[in-house]
């Protein structure tokens, strides 16, 4: 993590140099990234401002009902995960909370997130994977077929929930956290107690090889929504960036390989 506490401080000589030379224009006060200037005067000013804004109280502690003095400023979403230095992404934080959060973030950064995870144990409930190109209606299919006690795992839905961004407009930096959450939920299906009757997993999986890996991993059955690219294009036309979705559907069909154990609808 780039923002360990000691890195917020620069040797005195350097600070003095900054003070002597920098009369910054107002527009330079909140650039989206401070680049290598962390530790410099601009960051120190921003840091003071965030601490004041948050009343010098640790925000994670406040959320849990504790009152603790904040001495540091934290990136809510870390720089490594695409966060910025914008004030909306900064919070006052106490040293223990900062240490804990930094350790968790670096641990996450080291873990590769698998698109197709591997689990030691099989799920204790039936799993159905629903595959198809963008716009083939996977979510709708599942909505129509899932029971009230079923678990539906859809990366798009997880990305929306984690990011707070609109459906089909979530930026790619949320893919990893979403994969991590989905994989954790899949893994949990192998441990008692499981409070669902069935799991529906929405994946693109155009090749039979990918579907077979999923199926072996999860003891799953597979459904392929074989909706042609033209129809997919028609259905995704209203989304933001329709070209992207149309292209994804074309690419899906280019990669598609049939398997004899898929239910094709
Ligand atoms: Zn705290």
mmCIF file with all atom_site columns, C-alpha atoms in Angstrom, residues 26-216:
data_model
loop_
_atom_site.group_PDB
_atom_site.id
_atom_site.type_symbol
_atom_site.label_atom_id
_atom_site.label_alt_id
_atom_site.label_comp_id
_atom_site.label_asym_id
_atom_site.label_entity_id
_atom_site.label_seq_id
_atom_site.pdbx_PDB_ins_code
_atom_site.Cartn_x
_atom_site.Cartn_y
_atom_site.Cartn_z
_atom_site.occupancy
_atom_site.B_iso_or_equiv
_atom_site.pdbx_formal_charge
_atom_site.auth_seq_id
_atom_site.auth_comp_id
_atom_site.auth_asym_id
_atom_site.auth_atom_id
_atom_site.pdbx_PDB_model_num
ATOM 1   C CA . UNK A 1 26  ? -6.778  26.935  -6.620  1.00 0.00 ? 26  UNK A CA 1
ATOM 2   C CA . UNK A 1 27  ? -7.281  24.458  -9.464  1.00 0.00 ? 27  UNK A CA 1
ATOM 3   C CA . UNK A 1 28  ? -4.299  22.452  -8.272  1.00 0.00 ? 28  UNK A CA 1
ATOM 4   C CA . UNK A 1 29  ? -5.904  21.855  -4.886  1.00 0.00 ? 29  UNK A CA 1
ATOM 5   C CA . UNK A 1 30  ? -7.831  18.702  -5.775  1.00 0.00 ? 30  UNK A CA 1
ATOM 6   C CA . UNK A 1 31  ? -6.348  16.953  -8.761  1.00 0.00 ? 31  UNK A CA 1
ATOM 7   C CA . UNK A 1 32  ? -7.818  13.484  -9.219  1.00 0.00 ? 32  UNK A CA 1
ATOM 8   C CA . UNK A 1 33  ? -4.438  11.908  -8.531  1.00 0.00 ? 33  UNK A CA 1
ATOM 9   C CA . UNK A 1 34  ? -1.538  13.301  -6.570  1.00 0.00 ? 34  UNK A CA 1
ATOM 10  C CA . UNK A 1 35  ? 0.854   11.010  -8.315  1.00 0.00 ? 35  UNK A CA 1
ATOM 11  C CA . UNK A 1 36  ? 4.221   11.008  -6.626  1.00 0.00 ? 36  UNK A CA 1
ATOM 12  C CA . UNK A 1 37  ? 3.558   14.141  -4.617  1.00 0.00 ? 37  UNK A CA 1
ATOM 13  C CA . UNK A 1 38  ? 2.170   12.141  -1.678  1.00 0.00 ? 38  UNK A CA 1
ATOM 14  C CA . UNK A 1 39  ? 3.982   13.424  1.371   1.00 0.00 ? 39  UNK A CA 1
ATOM 15  C CA . UNK A 1 40  ? 4.241   16.834  -0.206  1.00 0.00 ? 40  UNK A CA 1
ATOM 16  C CA . UNK A 1 41  ? 2.506   19.991  0.891   1.00 0.00 ? 41  UNK A CA 1
ATOM 17  C CA . UNK A 1 42  ? -0.582  19.483  -1.259  1.00 0.00 ? 42  UNK A CA 1
ATOM 18  C CA . UNK A 1 43  ? -1.278  16.122  0.341   1.00 0.00 ? 43  UNK A CA 1
ATOM 19  C CA . UNK A 1 44  ? -0.632  17.536  3.819   1.00 0.00 ? 44  UNK A CA 1
ATOM 20  C CA . UNK A 1 45  ? -3.204  20.280  3.197   1.00 0.00 ? 45  UNK A CA 1
ATOM 21  C CA . UNK A 1 46  ? -5.742  17.819  1.856   1.00 0.00 ? 46  UNK A CA 1
ATOM 22  C CA . UNK A 1 47  ? -5.100  15.532  4.785   1.00 0.00 ? 47  UNK A CA 1
ATOM 23  C CA . UNK A 1 48  ? -5.731  18.381  7.280   1.00 0.00 ? 48  UNK A CA 1
ATOM 24  C CA . UNK A 1 49  ? -8.901  19.281  5.460   1.00 0.00 ? 49  UNK A CA 1
ATOM 25  C CA . UNK A 1 50  ? -10.260 15.712  5.594   1.00 0.00 ? 50  UNK A CA 1
ATOM 26  C CA . UNK A 1 51  ? -9.390  15.351  9.290   1.00 0.00 ? 51  UNK A CA 1
ATOM 27  C CA . UNK A 1 52  ? -11.220 18.620  10.019  1.00 0.00 ? 52  UNK A CA 1
ATOM 28  C CA . UNK A 1 53  ? -14.183 17.618  7.857   1.00 0.00 ? 53  UNK A CA 1
ATOM 29  C CA . UNK A 1 54  ? -14.541 14.350  9.787   1.00 0.00 ? 54  UNK A CA 1
ATOM 30  C CA . UNK A 1 55  ? -14.151 16.089  13.165  1.00 0.00 ? 55  UNK A CA 1
ATOM 31  C CA . UNK A 1 56  ? -10.830 14.296  13.819  1.00 0.00 ? 56  UNK A CA 1
ATOM 32  C CA . UNK A 1 57  ? -12.817 11.117  14.513  1.00 0.00 ? 57  UNK A CA 1
ATOM 33  C CA . UNK A 1 58  ? -12.099 7.694   13.035  1.00 0.00 ? 58  UNK A CA 1
ATOM 34  C CA . UNK A 1 59  ? -14.899 7.048   10.557  1.00 0.00 ? 59  UNK A CA 1
ATOM 35  C CA . UNK A 1 60  ? -14.796 3.211   10.583  1.00 0.00 ? 60  UNK A CA 1
ATOM 36  C CA . UNK A 1 61  ? -14.919 3.354   14.413  1.00 0.00 ? 61  UNK A CA 1
ATOM 37  C CA . UNK A 1 62  ? -17.807 5.854   14.327  1.00 0.00 ? 62  UNK A CA 1
ATOM 38  C CA . UNK A 1 63  ? -19.770 3.482   12.087  1.00 0.00 ? 63  UNK A CA 1
ATOM 39  C CA . UNK A 1 64  ? -19.426 0.830   14.764  1.00 0.00 ? 64  UNK A CA 1
ATOM 40  C CA . UNK A 1 65  ? -20.407 3.202   17.541  1.00 0.00 ? 65  UNK A CA 1
ATOM 41  C CA . UNK A 1 66  ? -16.899 3.836   18.892  1.00 0.00 ? 66  UNK A CA 1
ATOM 42  C CA . UNK A 1 67  ? -15.362 7.252   19.384  1.00 0.00 ? 67  UNK A CA 1
ATOM 43  C CA . UNK A 1 68  ? -11.692 7.253   18.586  1.00 0.00 ? 68  UNK A CA 1
ATOM 44  C CA . UNK A 1 69  ? -9.379  10.071  17.564  1.00 0.00 ? 69  UNK A CA 1
ATOM 45  C CA . UNK A 1 70  ? -8.212  9.870   13.952  1.00 0.00 ? 70  UNK A CA 1
ATOM 46  C CA . UNK A 1 71  ? -4.613  10.692  13.222  1.00 0.00 ? 71  UNK A CA 1
ATOM 47  C CA . UNK A 1 72  ? -4.467  9.497   9.651   1.00 0.00 ? 72  UNK A CA 1
ATOM 48  C CA . UNK A 1 73  ? -6.358  9.759   6.399   1.00 0.00 ? 73  UNK A CA 1
ATOM 49  C CA . UNK A 1 74  ? -7.379  6.659   4.487   1.00 0.00 ? 74  UNK A CA 1
ATOM 50  C CA . UNK A 1 75  ? -8.434  5.938   0.918   1.00 0.00 ? 75  UNK A CA 1
ATOM 51  C CA . UNK A 1 76  ? -11.861 4.312   1.273   1.00 0.00 ? 76  UNK A CA 1
ATOM 52  C CA . UNK A 1 77  ? -11.208 2.523   -1.975  1.00 0.00 ? 77  UNK A CA 1
ATOM 53  C CA . UNK A 1 78  ? -7.476  1.959   -2.162  1.00 0.00 ? 78  UNK A CA 1
ATOM 54  C CA . UNK A 1 79  ? -5.335  3.460   -4.903  1.00 0.00 ? 79  UNK A CA 1
ATOM 55  C CA . UNK A 1 80  ? -4.334  -0.078  -5.902  1.00 0.00 ? 80  UNK A CA 1
ATOM 56  C CA . UNK A 1 81  ? -7.991  -0.851  -6.535  1.00 0.00 ? 81  UNK A CA 1
ATOM 57  C CA . UNK A 1 82  ? -8.486  2.253   -8.642  1.00 0.00 ? 82  UNK A CA 1
ATOM 58  C CA . UNK A 1 83  ? -9.516  4.711   -5.919  1.00 0.00 ? 83  UNK A CA 1
ATOM 59  C CA . UNK A 1 84  ? -8.537  8.382   -6.185  1.00 0.00 ? 84  UNK A CA 1
ATOM 60  C CA . UNK A 1 85  ? -7.460  11.183  -3.862  1.00 0.00 ? 85  UNK A CA 1
ATOM 61  C CA . UNK A 1 86  ? -10.802 12.911  -4.293  1.00 0.00 ? 86  UNK A CA 1
ATOM 62  C CA . UNK A 1 87  ? -12.197 14.019  -0.901  1.00 0.00 ? 87  UNK A CA 1
ATOM 63  C CA . UNK A 1 88  ? -15.215 11.747  -1.405  1.00 0.00 ? 88  UNK A CA 1
ATOM 64  C CA . UNK A 1 89  ? -12.821 8.784   -1.356  1.00 0.00 ? 89  UNK A CA 1
ATOM 65  C CA . UNK A 1 90  ? -10.969 9.918   1.765   1.00 0.00 ? 90  UNK A CA 1
ATOM 66  C CA . UNK A 1 91  ? -11.804 9.448   5.421   1.00 0.00 ? 91  UNK A CA 1
ATOM 67  C CA . UNK A 1 92  ? -10.253 10.176  8.783   1.00 0.00 ? 92  UNK A CA 1
ATOM 68  C CA . UNK A 1 93  ? -9.075  6.981   10.411  1.00 0.00 ? 93  UNK A CA 1
ATOM 69  C CA . UNK A 1 94  ? -7.381  5.853   13.622  1.00 0.00 ? 94  UNK A CA 1
ATOM 70  C CA . UNK A 1 95  ? -4.058  4.043   13.512  1.00 0.00 ? 95  UNK A CA 1
ATOM 71  C CA . UNK A 1 96  ? -5.386  0.567   14.472  1.00 0.00 ? 96  UNK A CA 1
ATOM 72  C CA . UNK A 1 97  ? -8.177  0.734   11.865  1.00 0.00 ? 97  UNK A CA 1
ATOM 73  C CA . UNK A 1 98  ? -5.759  1.962   9.218   1.00 0.00 ? 98  UNK A CA 1
ATOM 74  C CA . UNK A 1 99  ? -3.306  -0.818  9.954   1.00 0.00 ? 99  UNK A CA 1
ATOM 75  C CA . UNK A 1 100 ? -6.035  -3.453  9.803   1.00 0.00 ? 100 UNK A CA 1
ATOM 76  C CA . UNK A 1 101 ? -7.490  -2.124  6.571   1.00 0.00 ? 101 UNK A CA 1
ATOM 77  C CA . UNK A 1 102 ? -4.092  -1.837  4.888   1.00 0.00 ? 102 UNK A CA 1
ATOM 78  C CA . UNK A 1 103 ? -3.222  -5.410  5.845   1.00 0.00 ? 103 UNK A CA 1
ATOM 79  C CA . UNK A 1 104 ? -6.515  -6.689  4.420   1.00 0.00 ? 104 UNK A CA 1
ATOM 80  C CA . UNK A 1 105 ? -6.082  -4.749  1.214   1.00 0.00 ? 105 UNK A CA 1
ATOM 81  C CA . UNK A 1 106 ? -2.573  -6.021  0.592   1.00 0.00 ? 106 UNK A CA 1
ATOM 82  C CA . UNK A 1 107 ? -3.692  -9.573  1.304   1.00 0.00 ? 107 UNK A CA 1
ATOM 83  C CA . UNK A 1 108 ? -6.490  -9.183  -1.255  1.00 0.00 ? 108 UNK A CA 1
ATOM 84  C CA . UNK A 1 109 ? -4.078  -7.719  -3.762  1.00 0.00 ? 109 UNK A CA 1
ATOM 85  C CA . UNK A 1 110 ? -1.888  -10.789 -3.543  1.00 0.00 ? 110 UNK A CA 1
ATOM 86  C CA . UNK A 1 111 ? -4.713  -13.206 -4.118  1.00 0.00 ? 111 UNK A CA 1
ATOM 87  C CA . UNK A 1 112 ? -5.446  -13.953 -7.712  1.00 0.00 ? 112 UNK A CA 1
ATOM 88  C CA . UNK A 1 113 ? -9.155  -14.073 -8.264  1.00 0.00 ? 113 UNK A CA 1
ATOM 89  C CA . UNK A 1 114 ? -10.199 -17.046 -10.315 1.00 0.00 ? 114 UNK A CA 1
ATOM 90  C CA . UNK A 1 115 ? -12.838 -16.650 -13.004 1.00 0.00 ? 115 UNK A CA 1
ATOM 91  C CA . UNK A 1 116 ? -13.554 -20.343 -12.563 1.00 0.00 ? 116 UNK A CA 1
ATOM 92  C CA . UNK A 1 117 ? -12.633 -21.136 -8.974  1.00 0.00 ? 117 UNK A CA 1
ATOM 93  C CA . UNK A 1 118 ? -11.716 -24.531 -7.641  1.00 0.00 ? 118 UNK A CA 1
ATOM 94  C CA . UNK A 1 119 ? -13.358 -25.988 -4.577  1.00 0.00 ? 119 UNK A CA 1
ATOM 95  C CA . UNK A 1 120 ? -12.412 -29.032 -2.569  1.00 0.00 ? 120 UNK A CA 1
ATOM 96  C CA . UNK A 1 121 ? -15.988 -29.917 -1.714  1.00 0.00 ? 121 UNK A CA 1
ATOM 97  C CA . UNK A 1 122 ? -19.087 -30.123 -3.845  1.00 0.00 ? 122 UNK A CA 1
ATOM 98  C CA . UNK A 1 123 ? -22.151 -27.995 -3.097  1.00 0.00 ? 123 UNK A CA 1
ATOM 99  C CA . UNK A 1 124 ? -24.771 -29.620 -0.903  1.00 0.00 ? 124 UNK A CA 1
ATOM 100 C CA . UNK A 1 125 ? -27.626 -28.361 -3.092  1.00 0.00 ? 125 UNK A CA 1
ATOM 101 C CA . UNK A 1 126 ? -28.262 -28.699 -6.854  1.00 0.00 ? 126 UNK A CA 1
ATOM 102 C CA . UNK A 1 127 ? -26.601 -26.051 -9.009  1.00 0.00 ? 127 UNK A CA 1
ATOM 103 C CA . UNK A 1 128 ? -27.704 -24.979 -12.464 1.00 0.00 ? 128 UNK A CA 1
ATOM 104 C CA . UNK A 1 129 ? -25.439 -22.846 -14.607 1.00 0.00 ? 129 UNK A CA 1
ATOM 105 C CA . UNK A 1 130 ? -27.205 -20.619 -17.094 1.00 0.00 ? 130 UNK A CA 1
ATOM 106 C CA . UNK A 1 131 ? -25.038 -19.602 -20.044 1.00 0.00 ? 131 UNK A CA 1
ATOM 107 C CA . UNK A 1 132 ? -25.463 -17.469 -23.122 1.00 0.00 ? 132 UNK A CA 1
ATOM 108 C CA . UNK A 1 133 ? -24.378 -14.297 -24.900 1.00 0.00 ? 133 UNK A CA 1
ATOM 109 C CA . UNK A 1 134 ? -25.051 -10.781 -23.586 1.00 0.00 ? 134 UNK A CA 1
ATOM 110 C CA . UNK A 1 135 ? -28.682 -10.025 -24.206 1.00 0.00 ? 135 UNK A CA 1
ATOM 111 C CA . UNK A 1 136 ? -29.795 -13.662 -24.331 1.00 0.00 ? 136 UNK A CA 1
ATOM 112 C CA . UNK A 1 137 ? -31.954 -13.110 -21.259 1.00 0.00 ? 137 UNK A CA 1
ATOM 113 C CA . UNK A 1 138 ? -30.058 -15.155 -18.678 1.00 0.00 ? 138 UNK A CA 1
ATOM 114 C CA . UNK A 1 139 ? -31.275 -13.059 -15.741 1.00 0.00 ? 139 UNK A CA 1
ATOM 115 C CA . UNK A 1 140 ? -34.840 -13.167 -16.969 1.00 0.00 ? 140 UNK A CA 1
ATOM 116 C CA . UNK A 1 141 ? -34.680 -16.919 -17.506 1.00 0.00 ? 141 UNK A CA 1
ATOM 117 C CA . UNK A 1 142 ? -33.474 -17.422 -13.949 1.00 0.00 ? 142 UNK A CA 1
ATOM 118 C CA . UNK A 1 143 ? -36.068 -15.038 -12.548 1.00 0.00 ? 143 UNK A CA 1
ATOM 119 C CA . UNK A 1 144 ? -38.779 -17.069 -14.258 1.00 0.00 ? 144 UNK A CA 1
ATOM 120 C CA . UNK A 1 145 ? -37.489 -20.421 -13.061 1.00 0.00 ? 145 UNK A CA 1
ATOM 121 C CA . UNK A 1 146 ? -35.982 -19.806 -9.621  1.00 0.00 ? 146 UNK A CA 1
ATOM 122 C CA . UNK A 1 147 ? -37.983 -20.581 -6.506  1.00 0.00 ? 147 UNK A CA 1
ATOM 123 C CA . UNK A 1 148 ? -38.290 -18.254 -3.507  1.00 0.00 ? 148 UNK A CA 1
ATOM 124 C CA . UNK A 1 149 ? -35.620 -20.173 -1.562  1.00 0.00 ? 149 UNK A CA 1
ATOM 125 C CA . UNK A 1 150 ? -33.085 -20.308 -4.389  1.00 0.00 ? 150 UNK A CA 1
ATOM 126 C CA . UNK A 1 151 ? -29.778 -18.488 -4.516  1.00 0.00 ? 151 UNK A CA 1
ATOM 127 C CA . UNK A 1 152 ? -29.103 -16.586 -7.733  1.00 0.00 ? 152 UNK A CA 1
ATOM 128 C CA . UNK A 1 153 ? -25.477 -15.660 -8.404  1.00 0.00 ? 153 UNK A CA 1
ATOM 129 C CA . UNK A 1 154 ? -25.100 -13.079 -11.136 1.00 0.00 ? 154 UNK A CA 1
ATOM 130 C CA . UNK A 1 155 ? -21.820 -11.140 -11.394 1.00 0.00 ? 155 UNK A CA 1
ATOM 131 C CA . UNK A 1 156 ? -23.608 -8.149  -12.918 1.00 0.00 ? 156 UNK A CA 1
ATOM 132 C CA . UNK A 1 157 ? -25.937 -7.897  -9.935  1.00 0.00 ? 157 UNK A CA 1
ATOM 133 C CA . UNK A 1 158 ? -23.058 -8.249  -7.459  1.00 0.00 ? 158 UNK A CA 1
ATOM 134 C CA . UNK A 1 159 ? -21.090 -5.539  -9.292  1.00 0.00 ? 159 UNK A CA 1
ATOM 135 C CA . UNK A 1 160 ? -24.062 -3.174  -9.103  1.00 0.00 ? 160 UNK A CA 1
ATOM 136 C CA . UNK A 1 161 ? -24.516 -3.800  -5.395  1.00 0.00 ? 161 UNK A CA 1
ATOM 137 C CA . UNK A 1 162 ? -20.837 -3.356  -4.553  1.00 0.00 ? 162 UNK A CA 1
ATOM 138 C CA . UNK A 1 163 ? -20.253 -0.279  -6.710  1.00 0.00 ? 163 UNK A CA 1
ATOM 139 C CA . UNK A 1 164 ? -23.568 1.538   -6.434  1.00 0.00 ? 164 UNK A CA 1
ATOM 140 C CA . UNK A 1 165 ? -23.283 2.147   -10.186 1.00 0.00 ? 165 UNK A CA 1
ATOM 141 C CA . UNK A 1 166 ? -26.141 1.478   -12.638 1.00 0.00 ? 166 UNK A CA 1
ATOM 142 C CA . UNK A 1 167 ? -26.694 -1.965  -14.198 1.00 0.00 ? 167 UNK A CA 1
ATOM 143 C CA . UNK A 1 168 ? -24.478 -2.665  -17.231 1.00 0.00 ? 168 UNK A CA 1
ATOM 144 C CA . UNK A 1 169 ? -22.460 0.504   -16.552 1.00 0.00 ? 169 UNK A CA 1
ATOM 145 C CA . UNK A 1 170 ? -20.219 -0.666  -13.744 1.00 0.00 ? 170 UNK A CA 1
ATOM 146 C CA . UNK A 1 171 ? -16.542 -0.043  -14.435 1.00 0.00 ? 171 UNK A CA 1
ATOM 147 C CA . UNK A 1 172 ? -14.210 -3.007  -14.750 1.00 0.00 ? 172 UNK A CA 1
ATOM 148 C CA . UNK A 1 173 ? -12.380 -2.348  -11.508 1.00 0.00 ? 173 UNK A CA 1
ATOM 149 C CA . UNK A 1 174 ? -15.346 -3.925  -9.716  1.00 0.00 ? 174 UNK A CA 1
ATOM 150 C CA . UNK A 1 175 ? -14.952 -7.253  -11.477 1.00 0.00 ? 175 UNK A CA 1
ATOM 151 C CA . UNK A 1 176 ? -12.354 -8.617  -9.045  1.00 0.00 ? 176 UNK A CA 1
ATOM 152 C CA . UNK A 1 177 ? -14.256 -7.786  -5.857  1.00 0.00 ? 177 UNK A CA 1
ATOM 153 C CA . UNK A 1 178 ? -17.426 -9.186  -7.451  1.00 0.00 ? 178 UNK A CA 1
ATOM 154 C CA . UNK A 1 179 ? -15.688 -12.421 -8.478  1.00 0.00 ? 179 UNK A CA 1
ATOM 155 C CA . UNK A 1 180 ? -14.307 -12.747 -4.981  1.00 0.00 ? 180 UNK A CA 1
ATOM 156 C CA . UNK A 1 181 ? -17.749 -12.411 -3.437  1.00 0.00 ? 181 UNK A CA 1
ATOM 157 C CA . UNK A 1 182 ? -19.378 -14.783 -5.906  1.00 0.00 ? 182 UNK A CA 1
ATOM 158 C CA . UNK A 1 183 ? -16.683 -17.416 -5.404  1.00 0.00 ? 183 UNK A CA 1
ATOM 159 C CA . UNK A 1 184 ? -17.012 -17.136 -1.634  1.00 0.00 ? 184 UNK A CA 1
ATOM 160 C CA . UNK A 1 185 ? -20.765 -17.691 -1.880  1.00 0.00 ? 185 UNK A CA 1
ATOM 161 C CA . UNK A 1 186 ? -20.265 -20.706 -4.132  1.00 0.00 ? 186 UNK A CA 1
ATOM 162 C CA . UNK A 1 187 ? -17.708 -22.137 -1.737  1.00 0.00 ? 187 UNK A CA 1
ATOM 163 C CA . UNK A 1 188 ? -20.119 -21.693 1.166   1.00 0.00 ? 188 UNK A CA 1
ATOM 164 C CA . UNK A 1 189 ? -22.618 -24.016 -0.531  1.00 0.00 ? 189 UNK A CA 1
ATOM 165 C CA . UNK A 1 190 ? -20.410 -26.951 0.446   1.00 0.00 ? 190 UNK A CA 1
ATOM 166 C CA . UNK A 1 191 ? -20.748 -26.223 4.151   1.00 0.00 ? 191 UNK A CA 1
ATOM 167 C CA . UNK A 1 192 ? -23.697 -26.824 6.427   1.00 0.00 ? 192 UNK A CA 1
ATOM 168 C CA . UNK A 1 193 ? -26.008 -25.130 6.990   1.00 0.00 ? 193 UNK A CA 1
ATOM 169 C CA . UNK A 1 194 ? -27.099 -24.188 3.479   1.00 0.00 ? 194 UNK A CA 1
ATOM 170 C CA . UNK A 1 195 ? -30.279 -22.162 3.603   1.00 0.00 ? 195 UNK A CA 1
ATOM 171 C CA . UNK A 1 196 ? -31.069 -22.390 -0.100  1.00 0.00 ? 196 UNK A CA 1
ATOM 172 C CA . UNK A 1 197 ? -32.821 -25.127 -2.078  1.00 0.00 ? 197 UNK A CA 1
ATOM 173 C CA . UNK A 1 198 ? -30.984 -24.605 -5.341  1.00 0.00 ? 198 UNK A CA 1
ATOM 174 C CA . UNK A 1 199 ? -28.347 -22.312 -6.806  1.00 0.00 ? 199 UNK A CA 1
ATOM 175 C CA . UNK A 1 200 ? -28.530 -20.625 -10.185 1.00 0.00 ? 200 UNK A CA 1
ATOM 176 C CA . UNK A 1 201 ? -25.221 -19.408 -11.505 1.00 0.00 ? 201 UNK A CA 1
ATOM 177 C CA . UNK A 1 202 ? -25.190 -17.001 -14.425 1.00 0.00 ? 202 UNK A CA 1
ATOM 178 C CA . UNK A 1 203 ? -22.033 -17.211 -16.529 1.00 0.00 ? 203 UNK A CA 1
ATOM 179 C CA . UNK A 1 204 ? -21.121 -16.462 -20.109 1.00 0.00 ? 204 UNK A CA 1
ATOM 180 C CA . UNK A 1 205 ? -19.220 -19.777 -20.724 1.00 0.00 ? 205 UNK A CA 1
ATOM 181 C CA . UNK A 1 206 ? -19.393 -19.963 -24.529 1.00 0.00 ? 206 UNK A CA 1
ATOM 182 C CA . UNK A 1 207 ? -17.193 -23.058 -24.827 1.00 0.00 ? 207 UNK A CA 1
ATOM 183 C CA . UNK A 1 208 ? -18.183 -26.525 -23.806 1.00 0.00 ? 208 UNK A CA 1
ATOM 184 C CA . UNK A 1 209 ? -14.823 -26.805 -22.022 1.00 0.00 ? 209 UNK A CA 1
ATOM 185 C CA . UNK A 1 210 ? -15.686 -23.911 -19.705 1.00 0.00 ? 210 UNK A CA 1
ATOM 186 C CA . UNK A 1 211 ? -19.138 -25.267 -19.019 1.00 0.00 ? 211 UNK A CA 1
ATOM 187 C CA . UNK A 1 212 ? -17.729 -28.728 -18.344 1.00 0.00 ? 212 UNK A CA 1
ATOM 188 C CA . UNK A 1 213 ? -15.253 -27.286 -15.822 1.00 0.00 ? 213 UNK A CA 1
ATOM 189 C CA . UNK A 1 214 ? -18.060 -25.508 -14.010 1.00 0.00 ? 214 UNK A CA 1
ATOM 190 C CA . UNK A 1 215 ? -20.213 -28.617 -14.090 1.00 0.00 ? 215 UNK A CA 1
ATOM 191 C CA . UNK A 1 216 ? -17.531 -30.887 -12.702 1.00 0.00 ? 216 UNK A CA 1
#
